[in-house]
Every structure is written in structure tokens, then in C-alpha cells.
Tab-separated table of C-alpha atoms in Angstrom:
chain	number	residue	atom	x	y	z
A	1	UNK	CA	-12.167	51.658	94.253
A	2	UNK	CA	-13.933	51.828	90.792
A	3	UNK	CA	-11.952	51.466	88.277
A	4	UNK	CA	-12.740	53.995	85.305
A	5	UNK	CA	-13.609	53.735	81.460
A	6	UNK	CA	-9.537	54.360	80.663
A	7	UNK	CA	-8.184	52.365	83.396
A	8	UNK	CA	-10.057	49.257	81.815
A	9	UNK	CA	-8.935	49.946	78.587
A	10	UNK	CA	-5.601	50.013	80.286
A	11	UNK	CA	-5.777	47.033	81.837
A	12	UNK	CA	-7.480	45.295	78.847
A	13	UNK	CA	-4.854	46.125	76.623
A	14	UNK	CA	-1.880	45.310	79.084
A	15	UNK	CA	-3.692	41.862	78.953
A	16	UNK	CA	-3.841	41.823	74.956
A	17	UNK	CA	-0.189	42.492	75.088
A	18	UNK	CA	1.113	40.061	77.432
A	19	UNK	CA	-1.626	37.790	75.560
A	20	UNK	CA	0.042	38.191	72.365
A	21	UNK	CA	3.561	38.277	73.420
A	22	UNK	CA	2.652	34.826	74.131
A	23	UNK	CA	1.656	33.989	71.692
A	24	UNK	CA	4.543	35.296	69.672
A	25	UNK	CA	6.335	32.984	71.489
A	26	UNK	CA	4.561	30.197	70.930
A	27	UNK	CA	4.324	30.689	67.620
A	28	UNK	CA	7.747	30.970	67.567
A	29	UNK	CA	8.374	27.704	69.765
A	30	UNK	CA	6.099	25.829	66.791
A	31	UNK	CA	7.836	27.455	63.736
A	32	UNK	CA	11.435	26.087	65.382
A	33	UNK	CA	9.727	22.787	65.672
A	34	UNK	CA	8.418	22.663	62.605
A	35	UNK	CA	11.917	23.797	61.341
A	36	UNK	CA	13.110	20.757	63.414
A	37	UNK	CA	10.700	18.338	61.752
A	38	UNK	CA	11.502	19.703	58.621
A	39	UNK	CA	15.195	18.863	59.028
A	40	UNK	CA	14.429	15.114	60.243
A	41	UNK	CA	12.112	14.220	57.398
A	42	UNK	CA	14.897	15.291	54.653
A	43	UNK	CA	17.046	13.227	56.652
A	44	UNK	CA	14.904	10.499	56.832
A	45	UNK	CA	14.051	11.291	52.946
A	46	UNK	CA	17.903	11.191	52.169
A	47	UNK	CA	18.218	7.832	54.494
A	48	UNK	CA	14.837	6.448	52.466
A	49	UNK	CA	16.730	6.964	49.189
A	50	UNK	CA	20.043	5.943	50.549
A	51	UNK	CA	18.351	3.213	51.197
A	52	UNK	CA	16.599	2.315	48.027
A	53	UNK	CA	19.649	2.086	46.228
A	54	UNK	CA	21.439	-0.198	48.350
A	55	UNK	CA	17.993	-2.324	48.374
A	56	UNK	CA	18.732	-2.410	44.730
A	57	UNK	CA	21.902	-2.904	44.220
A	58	UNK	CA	21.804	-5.915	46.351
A	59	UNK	CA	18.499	-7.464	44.267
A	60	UNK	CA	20.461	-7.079	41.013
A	61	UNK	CA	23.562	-8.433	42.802
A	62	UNK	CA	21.166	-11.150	43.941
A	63	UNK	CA	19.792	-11.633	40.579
A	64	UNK	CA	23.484	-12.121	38.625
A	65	UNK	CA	24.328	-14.543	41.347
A	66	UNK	CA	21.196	-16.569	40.666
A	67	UNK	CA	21.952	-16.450	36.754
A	68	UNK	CA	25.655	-17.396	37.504
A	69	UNK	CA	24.331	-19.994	39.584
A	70	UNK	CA	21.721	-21.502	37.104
A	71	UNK	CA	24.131	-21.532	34.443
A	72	UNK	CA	27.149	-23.388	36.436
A	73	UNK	CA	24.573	-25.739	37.583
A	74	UNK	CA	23.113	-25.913	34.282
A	75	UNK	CA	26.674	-26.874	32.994
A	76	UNK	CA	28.039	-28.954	35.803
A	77	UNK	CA	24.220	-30.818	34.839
A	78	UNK	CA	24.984	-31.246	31.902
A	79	UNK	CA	28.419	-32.958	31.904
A	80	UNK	CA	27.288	-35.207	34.519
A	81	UNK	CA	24.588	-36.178	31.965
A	82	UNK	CA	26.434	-36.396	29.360
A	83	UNK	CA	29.356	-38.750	31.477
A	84	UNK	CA	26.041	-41.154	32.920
A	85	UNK	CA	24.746	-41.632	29.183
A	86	UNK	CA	28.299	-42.425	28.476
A	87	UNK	CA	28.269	-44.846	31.130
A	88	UNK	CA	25.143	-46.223	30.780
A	89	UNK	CA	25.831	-46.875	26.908
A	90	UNK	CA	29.556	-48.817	27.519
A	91	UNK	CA	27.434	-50.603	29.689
A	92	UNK	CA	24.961	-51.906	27.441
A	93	UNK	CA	27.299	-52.558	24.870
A	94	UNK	CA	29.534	-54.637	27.485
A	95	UNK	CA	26.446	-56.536	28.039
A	96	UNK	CA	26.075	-57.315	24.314
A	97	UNK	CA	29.318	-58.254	23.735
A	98	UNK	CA	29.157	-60.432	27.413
A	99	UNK	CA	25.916	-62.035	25.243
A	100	UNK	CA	27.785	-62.832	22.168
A	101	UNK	CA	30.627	-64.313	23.930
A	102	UNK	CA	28.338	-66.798	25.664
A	103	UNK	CA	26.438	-67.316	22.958
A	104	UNK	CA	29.671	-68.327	20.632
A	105	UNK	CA	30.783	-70.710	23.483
A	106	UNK	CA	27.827	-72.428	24.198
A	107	UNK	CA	27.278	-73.090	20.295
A	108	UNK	CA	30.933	-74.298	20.841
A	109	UNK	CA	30.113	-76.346	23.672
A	110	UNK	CA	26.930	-77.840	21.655
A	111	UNK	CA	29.051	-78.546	18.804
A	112	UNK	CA	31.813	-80.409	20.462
A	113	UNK	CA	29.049	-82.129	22.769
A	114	UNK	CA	27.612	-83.256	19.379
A	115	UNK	CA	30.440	-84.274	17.827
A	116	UNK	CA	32.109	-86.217	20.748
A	117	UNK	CA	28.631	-88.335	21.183
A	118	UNK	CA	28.649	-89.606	17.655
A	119	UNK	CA	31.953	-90.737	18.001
A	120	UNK	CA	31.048	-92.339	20.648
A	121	UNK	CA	34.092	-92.356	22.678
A	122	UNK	CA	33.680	-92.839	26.246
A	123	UNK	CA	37.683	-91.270	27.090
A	124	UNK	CA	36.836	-87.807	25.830
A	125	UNK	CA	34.746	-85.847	28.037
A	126	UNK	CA	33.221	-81.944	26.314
A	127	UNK	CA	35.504	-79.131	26.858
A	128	UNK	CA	34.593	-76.622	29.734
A	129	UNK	CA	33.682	-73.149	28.577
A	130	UNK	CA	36.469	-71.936	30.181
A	131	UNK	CA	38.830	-74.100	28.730
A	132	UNK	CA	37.688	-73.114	25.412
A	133	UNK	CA	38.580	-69.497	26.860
A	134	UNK	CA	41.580	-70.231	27.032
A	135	UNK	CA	42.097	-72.040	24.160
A	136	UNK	CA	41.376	-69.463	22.071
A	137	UNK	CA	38.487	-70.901	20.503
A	138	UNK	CA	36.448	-68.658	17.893
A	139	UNK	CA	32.719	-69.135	16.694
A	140	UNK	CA	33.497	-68.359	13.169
A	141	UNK	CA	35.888	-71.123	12.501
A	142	UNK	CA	34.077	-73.835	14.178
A	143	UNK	CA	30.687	-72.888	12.635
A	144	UNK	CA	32.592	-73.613	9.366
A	145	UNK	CA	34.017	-76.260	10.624
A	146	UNK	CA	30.907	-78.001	11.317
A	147	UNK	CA	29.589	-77.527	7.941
A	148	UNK	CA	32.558	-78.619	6.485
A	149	UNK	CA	31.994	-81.936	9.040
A	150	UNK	CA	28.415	-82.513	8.025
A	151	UNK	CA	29.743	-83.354	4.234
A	152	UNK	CA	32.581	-85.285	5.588
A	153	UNK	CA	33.006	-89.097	6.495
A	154	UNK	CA	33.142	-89.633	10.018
A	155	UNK	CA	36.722	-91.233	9.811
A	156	UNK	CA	37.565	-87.732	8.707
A	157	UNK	CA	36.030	-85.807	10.923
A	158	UNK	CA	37.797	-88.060	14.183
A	159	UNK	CA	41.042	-86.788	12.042
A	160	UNK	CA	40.301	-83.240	11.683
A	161	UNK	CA	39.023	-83.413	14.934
A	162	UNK	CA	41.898	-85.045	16.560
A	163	UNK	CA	44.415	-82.852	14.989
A	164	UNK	CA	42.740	-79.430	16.243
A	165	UNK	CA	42.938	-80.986	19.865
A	166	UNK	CA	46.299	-81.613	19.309
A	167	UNK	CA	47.057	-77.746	18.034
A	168	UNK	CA	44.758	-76.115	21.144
A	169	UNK	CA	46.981	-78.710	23.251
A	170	UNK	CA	44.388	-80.788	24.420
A	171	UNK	CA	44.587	-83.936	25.788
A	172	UNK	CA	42.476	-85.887	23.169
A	173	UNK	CA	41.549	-89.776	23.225
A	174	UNK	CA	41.133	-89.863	19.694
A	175	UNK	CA	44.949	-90.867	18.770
A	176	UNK	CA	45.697	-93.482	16.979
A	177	UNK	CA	46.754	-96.852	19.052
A	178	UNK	CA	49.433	-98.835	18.131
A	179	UNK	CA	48.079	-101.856	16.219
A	180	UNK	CA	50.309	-104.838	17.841
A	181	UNK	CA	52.202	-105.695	20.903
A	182	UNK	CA	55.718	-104.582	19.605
A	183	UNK	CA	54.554	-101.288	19.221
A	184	UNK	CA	53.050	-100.796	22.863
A	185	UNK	CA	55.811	-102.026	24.403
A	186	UNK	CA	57.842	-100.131	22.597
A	187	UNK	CA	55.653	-97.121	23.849
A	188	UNK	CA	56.768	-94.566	26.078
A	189	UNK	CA	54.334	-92.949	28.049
A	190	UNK	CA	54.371	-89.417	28.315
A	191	UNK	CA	56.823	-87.250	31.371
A	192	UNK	CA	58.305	-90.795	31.679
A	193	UNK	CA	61.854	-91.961	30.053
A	194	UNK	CA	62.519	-95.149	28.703
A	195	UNK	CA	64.079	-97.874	30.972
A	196	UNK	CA	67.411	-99.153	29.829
A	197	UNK	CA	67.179	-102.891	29.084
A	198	UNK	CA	70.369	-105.374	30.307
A	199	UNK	CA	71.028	-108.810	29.688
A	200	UNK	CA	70.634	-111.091	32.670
């Protein structure tokens, strides 16, 4: 059966409908997911901004914590150099006086040494440094009194000598013994008392 000039134009355009009715909704298909597409990326655009200000507020946050932190540190630094130079210079002045002090006694010790083999007295033996600690001894005064010794006789310097054991209460050879035999007998040693004496 031959189809005629009408019948194709018929059947052409039947095609061309259905064609474009597809089409249609096709199009229609892509517009909604375009629409769709649409919607995510202003989502994602609102998320991307949402975003951006928490990523900020958390690098200036960052950035006042590191200041706070520099600063604290910068103080707590600070003080703990401040309390090690402190330290450091009580130390150093400990050590100076320490110096002095040794130096004093051992011009102390020299002196006495000096003194004591002039005299020549084999009973008195130098004074430890700590003994001289104790006493109380002080650099000053002996300095002067070895100058004032130097223009003295040595009679008086035994004397002078003698009596400043006696007021540091030191046991001092230096005393004066009694000159006959009355006397010592008569002497009564030291911690000891006298005997009572009875006719026989």
C-alpha cells in the first residue's frame, strides 16, 4: 500500500510532535535540574561563607591567645630574671664578704703567729681561726694594735698582749710567775680548792 503525498506529511508531522513533546520534556527534566543545582550551590555558597567566618573568628581567637600568651610568658620571664640576677648578685656579694672574713683572720692569725715567735714562748701555741671566731676578734683593732706594738718595748707588748688574752678568755702563758717559793706554794691552781693545813 503506497502511502500518499498527505499521508507522509501526516506521519512526518505526528513524528515532529511526539519528537518535540520530548523534548519538552527533557528540557523540562534539565531546567528542574538546573533549578536543583542552583539550590545546592547557594547552599554550599551560604555553608562557604558560614564557614569563612568561623575560620576567622577562630584565627583572631588564635591570634589574642598567642599575644596573651607572649605577654604572660614575657612577664613570668621576666620576674624569674629579675629573682636569678637577684640571686646571683647576694651571691657574689656573700662571696666577698666570705673573702674579707678570711682575709681579716688570716692577717689575725699572721699577726699573733708573729708576735708569739718573738716572744719566744714555747707554752703558747697561735690561736685557731675558729677560735678567733669565736672570740670575737676584729681586723681593725688588731691592725692598730700592731702598729701601736711595732713602737712599743717588747716588755709592753707581752703586757698588752697578755691582758687581751685574758679579756677574750684565753688561756695565755704569758702571766706573771710568782718570784719565790712562798708564793707558789701558796698558789692555788685553778678548779682546785685549797687544802686545809693541821698540826701533827
Amino acid at each position: 500500500m503506497a502511502f500518499g503525498k498527505k499521508e507522509r506529511e501526516a506521519v512526518s508531522l505526528q513524528i515532529t510532535k511526539t519528537e518535540n513533546e520530548k523534548l519538552k520534556a527533557r528540557v523540562g527534566e534539565l531546567e528542574g535540574e538546573v533549578e536543583r543545582l542552583n539550590r545546592e550551590l547557594e547552599r554550599y555558597r551560604k555553608d562557604e561563607a558560614n564557614i569563612a567566618k568561623a575560620l576567622l573568628f577562630a584565627q583572631t581567637r588564635v591570634e589574642e591567645m598567642n599575644r596573651s600568651a607572649e605577654k604572660e610568658f614575657g612577664t613570668v620571664r621576666q620576674a624569674y630574671l629579675r629573682e636569678l640576677h637577684d640571686l646571683e648578685r647576694g651571691i657574689r656579694q656573700r662571696r666577698g664578704e666570705l673573702k674579707l672574713l678570711e682575709e681579716s683572720a688570716a692577717r689575725i692569725l699572721a699577726g699573733l703567729q708573729k708576735d708569739l715567735a718573738q716572744m719566744g714562748d714555747p707554752e703558747e701555741t697561735p690561736l685557731p681561726m675558729e677560735q678567733m671566731a669565736i672570740a670575737g676578734v676584729e681586723s681593725k683593732p688588731y691592725t692598730a694594735y700592731l702598729e701601736e706594738e711595732q713602737n712599743q718595748p717588747v716588755e709592753d707588748s707581752r703586757e698588752e698582749l697578755a691582758r687581751l688574752c685574758r679579756e677574750l678568755g684565753i688561756v695565755s702563758g704569758l702571766e706573771q710567775e710568782p718570784q719565790d717559793e712562798g708564793e707558789k706554794k701558796g698558789e692555788v691552781m685553778k678548779g682546785q680548792e685549797a687544802m686545809p693545813e693541821y698540826d701533827a
